[in-house]
Amino acid sequence: MTSEPTAPYEVPSPDETFVEIECCSRTKTGETACGDDFRSVRIADEGRHIAVLSDGLGSGIKASLLSNMTTTMALEFVRRNMEIVQSAEIIMDTLPVCEYRKISYATFTVFDLLPGGLTRVVEMDNPPFIHLRNGHDLKWPADILFSERWPDRKLAISKFRMVQGDRLIAFSDGVTQAGLGSEACKFGWRREGALAYIQKLVDADPLISARELSERVVAEACTKNPQHRCIDDISCLVIYLRKPRRLRLLTGPPFNQEDDRDFAETVLNFDGHTIICGGTTANLVARELGRTISTDLKLIKYCGGLPPPSKLPGIDLVTEGILTLTECVRRLESGEYRDAPLPVSNIITFLLESDVIEFIVGTKVNEAHQDPRLPVDLEIRRNIIKKMSGILEEKYRKKVIIQYF
Amino acid sequence: MGNGSKLKVEICLGTTCFILGASELQDLAQYLEPELLDRVDIVGRTCLGFCKDRKFDGAPFVRLDERVVIERATVTRVTEKIKAMLKEKDAE
């Protein structure tokens, strides 16, 4: 079937659980750096996921430095299974001392997810985390540990088991203290307020992604503040154990025409979303499956110089290929995709809302693209997809599978 | 052909055509006089495949009534051809 070396084509079983980890942060109004920091790692061969959220003392660069050092150290110590009190002591010893306050300080919450759902949470002074299952905030007994050298610091350690559908949520005090002193919430939004809001969101959309949930919580916290300003750095970290959301993206016609049928049929009976990037590819699928493509020229004004998306029954999105994908890569790389042209933002939304992304890449070279009269460089499709895969895996923590046709 | 006796104008929006000028052609409707606009049905198309056919000279391509292919299409050339074809139709 393929004339190219094909990546091992593993299909995740439907009962497999995907660990979605997302953190949304907003910087205190007027500051250039965020004093909260988030870091996470997926250790594939151990089946383990670690995520850390830290809030540095104060705000701006100084706080940013404290929280960055804390997340970096905490992540590394936990990953190496170091004793936790000793780890915390090293962090305290290392952080620079604030010249005004004469203390060195950054809070942290560590989520350490082991295979089989076994979970360990280590907290130091952040608002207590939320473990949400079926809309309920499960409370777990915590072991409290003290450092002999830093007696005023205490660590809370909880251990429990998570199941598919569970969520873990942690936030900086910018969330719980949002609106502090205002008439509506004199003591701020507090953990109860944030929890009630989260429960409402999850009730309305039980499958809400970690990405969306974290963004909504932070946005809501901002609205509690006067003039919706951030009076502190505001962060919300969400971990969601879910059935993997799958996306299949087809681009490029197969190298051998006799494979067209097999190629087109990859969109049938697929448990997930399907996208086609490429007009010729879309035509091929339409022809093989006996469906009709339509293009709405009215969408042009939202396309920022790219060809408009088309419609093909049974396919979630159809766009032009090379130009659109090139722009997607550029946007994903820079992280500035919120104001992207319509077809690009459509693709990126699908990519980011998915956990497992399969690229089905036809490797036939489009001869028309080799025309020297073309005023722009047209990348080879395979290179674009390779680059996009790398970014999705490293920067966006996606599982990516590439199959060549 | 759908839309009564309207002249069908298909603008290829494949990558090659798009880069070589179809990005402007897609606004064709804005340049047509109202009486011409009433008599045509302008649609966008995923790659029509002419760019891979040696028979043709160059993108961008526009197709009229599913039979006449305009090569190296510009708004002016397409407009002229539309007028000519409508005249033919009227004469029939």
Short mmCIF file of N, CA, C and O in Angstrom, two decimals, chain A residues 28-130:
data_model
loop_
_atom_site.label_atom_id
_atom_site.label_comp_id
_atom_site.label_asym_id
_atom_site.label_seq_id
_atom_site.Cartn_x
_atom_site.Cartn_y
_atom_site.Cartn_z
N LYS A 28 -0.74 40.00 36.16
CA LYS A 28 -1.28 41.15 36.86
C LYS A 28 -1.21 42.38 35.96
O LYS A 28 -0.19 42.62 35.31
N THR A 29 -2.31 43.14 35.92
CA THR A 29 -2.37 44.30 35.04
C THR A 29 -1.19 45.23 35.32
O THR A 29 -0.93 45.57 36.47
N GLY A 30 -0.47 45.60 34.28
CA GLY A 30 0.65 46.54 34.43
C GLY A 30 2.00 45.87 34.55
O GLY A 30 3.03 46.51 34.39
N GLU A 31 2.01 44.56 34.80
CA GLU A 31 3.30 43.86 34.90
C GLU A 31 3.67 43.25 33.55
O GLU A 31 2.81 42.93 32.74
N THR A 32 4.96 43.08 33.34
CA THR A 32 5.40 42.50 32.07
C THR A 32 5.58 40.99 32.17
O THR A 32 5.54 40.29 31.18
N ALA A 33 5.83 40.48 33.39
CA ALA A 33 6.04 39.04 33.54
C ALA A 33 4.99 38.49 34.50
O ALA A 33 4.55 39.18 35.42
N CYS A 34 4.63 37.24 34.29
CA CYS A 34 3.65 36.60 35.17
C CYS A 34 4.36 35.98 36.37
O CYS A 34 5.36 35.28 36.21
N GLY A 35 3.86 36.26 37.55
CA GLY A 35 4.48 35.75 38.77
C GLY A 35 4.08 34.32 39.11
O GLY A 35 4.59 33.73 40.05
N ASP A 36 3.14 33.78 38.33
CA ASP A 36 2.77 32.37 38.49
C ASP A 36 3.49 31.60 37.41
O ASP A 36 3.70 32.10 36.30
N ASP A 37 3.86 30.36 37.70
CA ASP A 37 4.46 29.55 36.65
C ASP A 37 3.89 28.13 36.68
O ASP A 37 3.58 27.60 37.74
N PHE A 38 3.79 27.56 35.51
CA PHE A 38 3.27 26.20 35.37
C PHE A 38 4.25 25.40 34.53
O PHE A 38 4.82 25.92 33.57
N ARG A 39 4.45 24.17 34.90
CA ARG A 39 5.36 23.31 34.16
C ARG A 39 4.82 21.88 34.25
O ARG A 39 4.29 21.51 35.30
N SER A 40 4.96 21.14 33.19
CA SER A 40 4.49 19.75 33.29
C SER A 40 5.36 18.85 32.44
O SER A 40 6.06 19.31 31.55
N VAL A 41 5.33 17.58 32.74
CA VAL A 41 6.09 16.63 31.94
C VAL A 41 5.29 15.33 31.83
O VAL A 41 4.54 14.97 32.74
N ARG A 42 5.43 14.72 30.68
CA ARG A 42 4.80 13.43 30.44
C ARG A 42 5.93 12.44 30.26
O ARG A 42 6.72 12.58 29.34
N ILE A 43 6.04 11.48 31.19
CA ILE A 43 7.14 10.52 31.09
C ILE A 43 6.55 9.25 30.49
O ILE A 43 5.95 8.43 31.19
N ALA A 44 6.72 9.14 29.17
CA ALA A 44 6.01 8.10 28.42
C ALA A 44 6.36 6.68 28.90
O ALA A 44 5.47 5.87 29.12
N ASP A 45 7.66 6.40 29.11
CA ASP A 45 8.01 5.02 29.43
C ASP A 45 7.60 4.61 30.85
O ASP A 45 7.53 3.43 31.16
N GLU A 46 7.30 5.57 31.71
CA GLU A 46 6.80 5.24 33.05
C GLU A 46 5.28 5.36 33.12
O GLU A 46 4.66 5.04 34.13
N GLY A 47 4.66 5.90 32.07
CA GLY A 47 3.22 6.14 32.08
C GLY A 47 2.84 7.15 33.14
O GLY A 47 1.78 7.06 33.77
N ARG A 48 3.71 8.12 33.35
CA ARG A 48 3.54 9.05 34.46
C ARG A 48 3.42 10.49 33.96
O ARG A 48 4.04 10.85 32.96
N HIS A 49 2.62 11.28 34.67
CA HIS A 49 2.47 12.70 34.33
C HIS A 49 2.70 13.53 35.58
O HIS A 49 2.14 13.21 36.64
N ILE A 50 3.49 14.58 35.47
CA ILE A 50 3.71 15.47 36.60
C ILE A 50 3.39 16.89 36.16
O ILE A 50 3.80 17.31 35.08
N ALA A 51 2.67 17.64 37.00
CA ALA A 51 2.38 19.04 36.69
C ALA A 51 2.57 19.87 37.95
O ALA A 51 2.22 19.42 39.05
N VAL A 52 3.16 21.03 37.81
CA VAL A 52 3.42 21.89 38.96
C VAL A 52 2.92 23.30 38.69
O VAL A 52 3.14 23.85 37.60
N LEU A 53 2.26 23.88 39.66
CA LEU A 53 1.85 25.29 39.58
C LEU A 53 2.47 26.01 40.78
O LEU A 53 2.37 25.54 41.92
N SER A 54 3.14 27.13 40.51
CA SER A 54 3.75 27.87 41.60
C SER A 54 3.40 29.35 41.51
O SER A 54 3.25 29.90 40.42
N ASP A 55 3.24 29.97 42.66
CA ASP A 55 2.93 31.40 42.74
C ASP A 55 4.07 32.05 43.51
O ASP A 55 4.29 31.75 44.68
N GLY A 56 4.83 32.90 42.83
CA GLY A 56 5.96 33.55 43.49
C GLY A 56 5.53 34.75 44.31
O GLY A 56 4.56 35.42 43.98
N LEU A 57 6.26 35.01 45.36
CA LEU A 57 5.97 36.14 46.25
C LEU A 57 6.01 37.45 45.46
O LEU A 57 6.94 37.69 44.70
N GLY A 58 4.98 38.28 45.67
CA GLY A 58 4.92 39.56 44.97
C GLY A 58 4.44 39.37 43.54
O GLY A 58 3.70 38.43 43.25
N SER A 59 4.88 40.28 42.67
CA SER A 59 4.48 40.16 41.26
C SER A 59 5.62 40.64 40.39
O SER A 59 6.63 41.13 40.87
N GLY A 60 5.44 40.50 39.09
CA GLY A 60 6.45 40.96 38.14
C GLY A 60 7.63 40.02 38.04
O GLY A 60 7.54 38.83 38.34
N ILE A 61 8.76 40.59 37.63
CA ILE A 61 9.95 39.78 37.35
C ILE A 61 10.41 38.98 38.56
O ILE A 61 10.73 37.80 38.47
N LYS A 62 10.40 39.63 39.71
CA LYS A 62 10.90 38.95 40.92
C LYS A 62 10.05 37.70 41.22
O LYS A 62 10.57 36.62 41.44
N ALA A 63 8.74 37.88 41.16
CA ALA A 63 7.84 36.76 41.42
C ALA A 63 8.00 35.69 40.35
O ALA A 63 7.97 34.50 40.63
N SER A 64 8.19 36.14 39.11
CA SER A 64 8.33 35.22 38.00
C SER A 64 9.56 34.34 38.18
O SER A 64 9.52 33.12 37.94
N LEU A 65 10.62 34.97 38.64
CA LEU A 65 11.86 34.23 38.87
C LEU A 65 11.67 33.19 39.98
O LEU A 65 12.05 32.03 39.84
N LEU A 66 11.02 33.60 41.06
CA LEU A 66 10.79 32.68 42.18
C LEU A 66 9.93 31.49 41.75
O LEU A 66 10.25 30.33 42.06
N SER A 67 8.86 31.78 41.01
CA SER A 67 7.95 30.69 40.65
C SER A 67 8.60 29.78 39.60
O SER A 67 8.44 28.56 39.64
N ASN A 68 9.36 30.37 38.67
CA ASN A 68 10.04 29.56 37.66
C ASN A 68 11.07 28.62 38.29
O ASN A 68 11.17 27.45 37.91
N MET A 69 11.82 29.14 39.24
CA MET A 69 12.81 28.29 39.91
C MET A 69 12.10 27.17 40.66
O MET A 69 12.54 26.01 40.67
N THR A 70 10.98 27.52 41.29
CA THR A 70 10.24 26.54 42.09
C THR A 70 9.68 25.41 41.21
O THR A 70 9.85 24.23 41.53
N THR A 71 9.02 25.78 40.10
CA THR A 71 8.43 24.73 39.26
C THR A 71 9.53 23.85 38.66
O THR A 71 9.39 22.63 38.59
N THR A 72 10.64 24.48 38.26
CA THR A 72 11.73 23.72 37.64
C THR A 72 12.30 22.70 38.62
O THR A 72 12.46 21.52 38.30
N MET A 73 12.58 23.18 39.85
CA MET A 73 13.15 22.27 40.85
C MET A 73 12.13 21.21 41.27
O MET A 73 12.46 20.01 41.33
N ALA A 74 10.91 21.64 41.56
CA ALA A 74 9.90 20.70 42.05
C ALA A 74 9.67 19.58 41.03
O ALA A 74 9.62 18.39 41.39
N LEU A 75 9.60 19.96 39.77
CA LEU A 75 9.34 18.97 38.72
C LEU A 75 10.48 17.95 38.68
O LEU A 75 10.25 16.74 38.60
N GLU A 76 11.69 18.44 38.76
CA GLU A 76 12.85 17.57 38.66
C GLU A 76 12.97 16.65 39.89
O GLU A 76 13.24 15.46 39.77
N PHE A 77 12.73 17.20 41.08
CA PHE A 77 12.84 16.40 42.31
C PHE A 77 11.77 15.31 42.34
O PHE A 77 12.04 14.17 42.70
N VAL A 78 10.56 15.68 41.95
CA VAL A 78 9.47 14.70 41.98
C VAL A 78 9.74 13.60 40.95
O VAL A 78 9.57 12.41 41.22
N ARG A 79 10.20 14.01 39.81
CA ARG A 79 10.50 13.06 38.74
C ARG A 79 11.56 12.05 39.18
O ARG A 79 11.53 10.88 38.80
N ARG A 80 12.51 12.53 39.98
CA ARG A 80 13.57 11.63 40.46
C ARG A 80 13.19 10.93 41.77
O ARG A 80 14.04 10.35 42.44
N ASN A 81 11.93 11.09 42.16
CA ASN A 81 11.40 10.44 43.36
C ASN A 81 12.19 10.80 44.61
O ASN A 81 12.42 9.95 45.48
N MET A 82 12.61 12.03 44.71
CA MET A 82 13.34 12.46 45.91
C MET A 82 12.39 12.62 47.09
O MET A 82 11.21 12.87 46.92
N GLU A 83 12.93 12.50 48.26
CA GLU A 83 12.13 12.65 49.47
C GLU A 83 11.56 14.06 49.49
O GLU A 83 12.27 15.04 49.23
N ILE A 84 10.26 14.20 49.82
CA ILE A 84 9.58 15.46 49.52
C ILE A 84 9.96 16.62 50.47
O ILE A 84 10.09 17.75 50.05
N VAL A 85 10.13 16.29 51.76
CA VAL A 85 10.48 17.38 52.69
C VAL A 85 11.85 17.93 52.34
O VAL A 85 12.07 19.15 52.29
N GLN A 86 12.76 17.01 52.05
CA GLN A 86 14.11 17.44 51.65
C GLN A 86 14.05 18.28 50.37
O GLN A 86 14.72 19.31 50.26
N SER A 87 13.21 17.87 49.44
CA SER A 87 13.05 18.63 48.19
C SER A 87 12.59 20.05 48.49
O SER A 87 13.12 21.02 47.96
N ALA A 88 11.57 20.14 49.35
CA ALA A 88 11.02 21.46 49.69
C ALA A 88 12.09 22.32 50.36
O ALA A 88 12.19 23.52 50.09
N GLU A 89 12.89 21.69 51.21
CA GLU A 89 13.94 22.45 51.89
C GLU A 89 14.96 22.99 50.90
O GLU A 89 15.40 24.15 50.99
N ILE A 90 15.30 22.16 49.94
CA ILE A 90 16.27 22.63 48.92
C ILE A 90 15.69 23.82 48.16
O ILE A 90 16.37 24.81 47.91
N ILE A 91 14.40 23.73 47.86
CA ILE A 91 13.77 24.85 47.13
C ILE A 91 13.85 26.13 47.97
O ILE A 91 14.26 27.18 47.49
N MET A 92 13.48 26.02 49.26
CA MET A 92 13.52 27.20 50.15
C MET A 92 14.94 27.76 50.24
O MET A 92 15.15 28.97 50.23
N ASP A 93 15.90 26.85 50.39
CA ASP A 93 17.30 27.28 50.54
C ASP A 93 17.79 28.00 49.29
O ASP A 93 18.62 28.89 49.36
N THR A 94 17.27 27.59 48.16
CA THR A 94 17.79 28.10 46.89
C THR A 94 17.19 29.44 46.49
O THR A 94 17.85 30.27 45.90
N LEU A 95 15.89 29.62 46.79
CA LEU A 95 15.23 30.83 46.32
C LEU A 95 15.90 32.07 46.90
O LEU A 95 16.22 32.12 48.08
N PRO A 96 16.10 33.08 46.08
CA PRO A 96 16.71 34.31 46.60
C PRO A 96 15.79 34.98 47.62
O PRO A 96 14.56 34.85 47.54
N VAL A 97 16.38 35.69 48.56
CA VAL A 97 15.61 36.33 49.62
C VAL A 97 15.19 37.73 49.17
O VAL A 97 15.99 38.50 48.66
N CYS A 98 13.91 38.03 49.35
CA CYS A 98 13.39 39.34 48.97
C CYS A 98 13.98 40.40 49.89
O CYS A 98 13.93 40.28 51.11
N GLU A 99 14.55 41.47 49.31
CA GLU A 99 15.27 42.42 50.15
C GLU A 99 14.34 43.23 51.05
O GLU A 99 14.74 43.73 52.09
N TYR A 100 13.06 43.37 50.66
CA TYR A 100 12.12 44.10 51.51
C TYR A 100 11.52 43.18 52.56
O TYR A 100 11.46 43.48 53.73
N ARG A 101 11.09 42.03 52.10
CA ARG A 101 10.32 41.18 53.00
C ARG A 101 11.20 40.23 53.78
O ARG A 101 10.73 39.56 54.68
N LYS A 102 12.46 40.12 53.40
CA LYS A 102 13.44 39.27 54.09
C LYS A 102 13.04 37.79 54.12
O LYS A 102 13.41 37.05 55.03
N ILE A 103 12.22 37.39 53.18
CA ILE A 103 11.90 35.97 53.09
C ILE A 103 12.01 35.52 51.63
O ILE A 103 11.94 36.35 50.72
N SER A 104 12.22 34.26 51.46
CA SER A 104 12.21 33.72 50.11
C SER A 104 11.00 32.80 50.04
O SER A 104 10.78 31.99 50.92
N TYR A 105 10.23 32.98 49.01
CA TYR A 105 8.98 32.30 49.11
C TYR A 105 8.28 32.13 47.78
O TYR A 105 8.20 33.06 46.97
N ALA A 106 7.79 30.95 47.53
CA ALA A 106 6.88 30.70 46.41
C ALA A 106 6.05 29.48 46.79
O ALA A 106 6.58 28.51 47.32
N THR A 107 4.75 29.57 46.58
CA THR A 107 3.89 28.42 46.90
C THR A 107 3.99 27.41 45.77
O THR A 107 4.47 27.73 44.69
N PHE A 108 3.53 26.21 46.01
CA PHE A 108 3.43 25.27 44.89
C PHE A 108 2.39 24.18 45.13
O PHE A 108 2.04 23.87 46.27
N THR A 109 1.90 23.64 44.04
CA THR A 109 1.05 22.45 44.05
C THR A 109 1.64 21.51 43.02
O THR A 109 1.87 21.91 41.90
N VAL A 110 1.91 20.27 43.45
CA VAL A 110 2.44 19.27 42.51
C VAL A 110 1.41 18.16 42.34
O VAL A 110 0.93 17.60 43.33
N PHE A 111 1.06 17.87 41.11
CA PHE A 111 0.22 16.71 40.82
C PHE A 111 1.12 15.65 40.19
O PHE A 111 1.76 15.91 39.18
N ASP A 112 1.15 14.48 40.80
CA ASP A 112 2.00 13.40 40.30
C ASP A 112 1.10 12.20 40.00
O ASP A 112 0.61 11.55 40.91
N LEU A 113 0.86 11.98 38.71
CA LEU A 113 -0.07 10.92 38.31
C LEU A 113 0.70 9.70 37.81
O LEU A 113 1.41 9.78 36.81
N LEU A 114 0.49 8.60 38.50
CA LEU A 114 1.18 7.36 38.15
C LEU A 114 0.25 6.47 37.35
O LEU A 114 -0.96 6.70 37.31
N PRO A 115 0.79 5.43 36.71
CA PRO A 115 -0.09 4.55 35.92
C PRO A 115 -1.19 3.94 36.79
O PRO A 115 -0.99 3.73 37.99
N GLY A 116 -2.33 3.69 36.20
CA GLY A 116 -3.41 3.06 36.93
C GLY A 116 -4.22 4.05 37.76
O GLY A 116 -5.07 3.66 38.55
N GLY A 117 -3.95 5.34 37.62
CA GLY A 117 -4.75 6.34 38.31
C GLY A 117 -4.23 6.73 39.67
O GLY A 117 -4.76 7.66 40.31
N LEU A 118 -3.20 6.03 40.18
CA LEU A 118 -2.64 6.39 41.48
C LEU A 118 -2.07 7.81 41.41
O LEU A 118 -1.30 8.12 40.51
N THR A 119 -2.50 8.64 42.36
CA THR A 119 -2.16 10.06 42.28
C THR A 119 -1.64 10.56 43.62
O THR A 119 -2.17 10.21 44.68
N ARG A 120 -0.61 11.40 43.54
CA ARG A 120 -0.07 12.00 44.75
C ARG A 120 -0.09 13.51 44.54
O ARG A 120 0.30 14.01 43.48
N VAL A 121 -0.55 14.24 45.56
CA VAL A 121 -0.58 15.69 45.46
C VAL A 121 0.24 16.27 46.61
O VAL A 121 0.05 15.88 47.76
N VAL A 122 1.16 17.14 46.29
CA VAL A 122 1.95 17.82 47.31
C VAL A 122 1.63 19.30 47.23
O VAL A 122 1.77 19.91 46.17
N GLU A 123 1.21 19.87 48.36
CA GLU A 123 0.81 21.27 48.33
C GLU A 123 1.57 22.07 49.37
O GLU A 123 1.77 21.61 50.49
N MET A 124 1.97 23.26 48.99
CA MET A 124 2.51 24.18 49.97
C MET A 124 1.88 25.55 49.75
O MET A 124 2.25 26.28 48.83
N ASP A 125 0.90 25.85 50.60
CA ASP A 125 0.31 27.19 50.69
C ASP A 125 -0.50 27.70 49.52
O ASP A 125 -0.96 28.82 49.55
N ASN A 126 -0.69 26.92 48.47
CA ASN A 126 -1.64 27.32 47.43
C ASN A 126 -3.04 27.04 47.97
O ASN A 126 -3.19 26.24 48.91
N PRO A 127 -4.08 27.63 47.40
CA PRO A 127 -5.44 27.23 47.80
C PRO A 127 -5.58 25.73 47.60
O PRO A 127 -5.07 25.20 46.61
N PRO A 128 -6.27 25.02 48.53
CA PRO A 128 -6.39 23.56 48.41
C PRO A 128 -6.95 23.14 47.05
O PRO A 128 -7.88 23.76 46.55
N PHE A 129 -6.40 22.10 46.50
CA PHE A 129 -6.82 21.65 45.17
C PHE A 129 -8.22 21.05 45.22
O PHE A 129 -8.75 20.74 46.29
N ILE A 130 -8.80 20.88 44.03
CA ILE A 130 -10.13 20.28 43.92
C ILE A 130 -10.00 18.97 43.15
O ILE A 130 -9.33 18.93 42.11
#
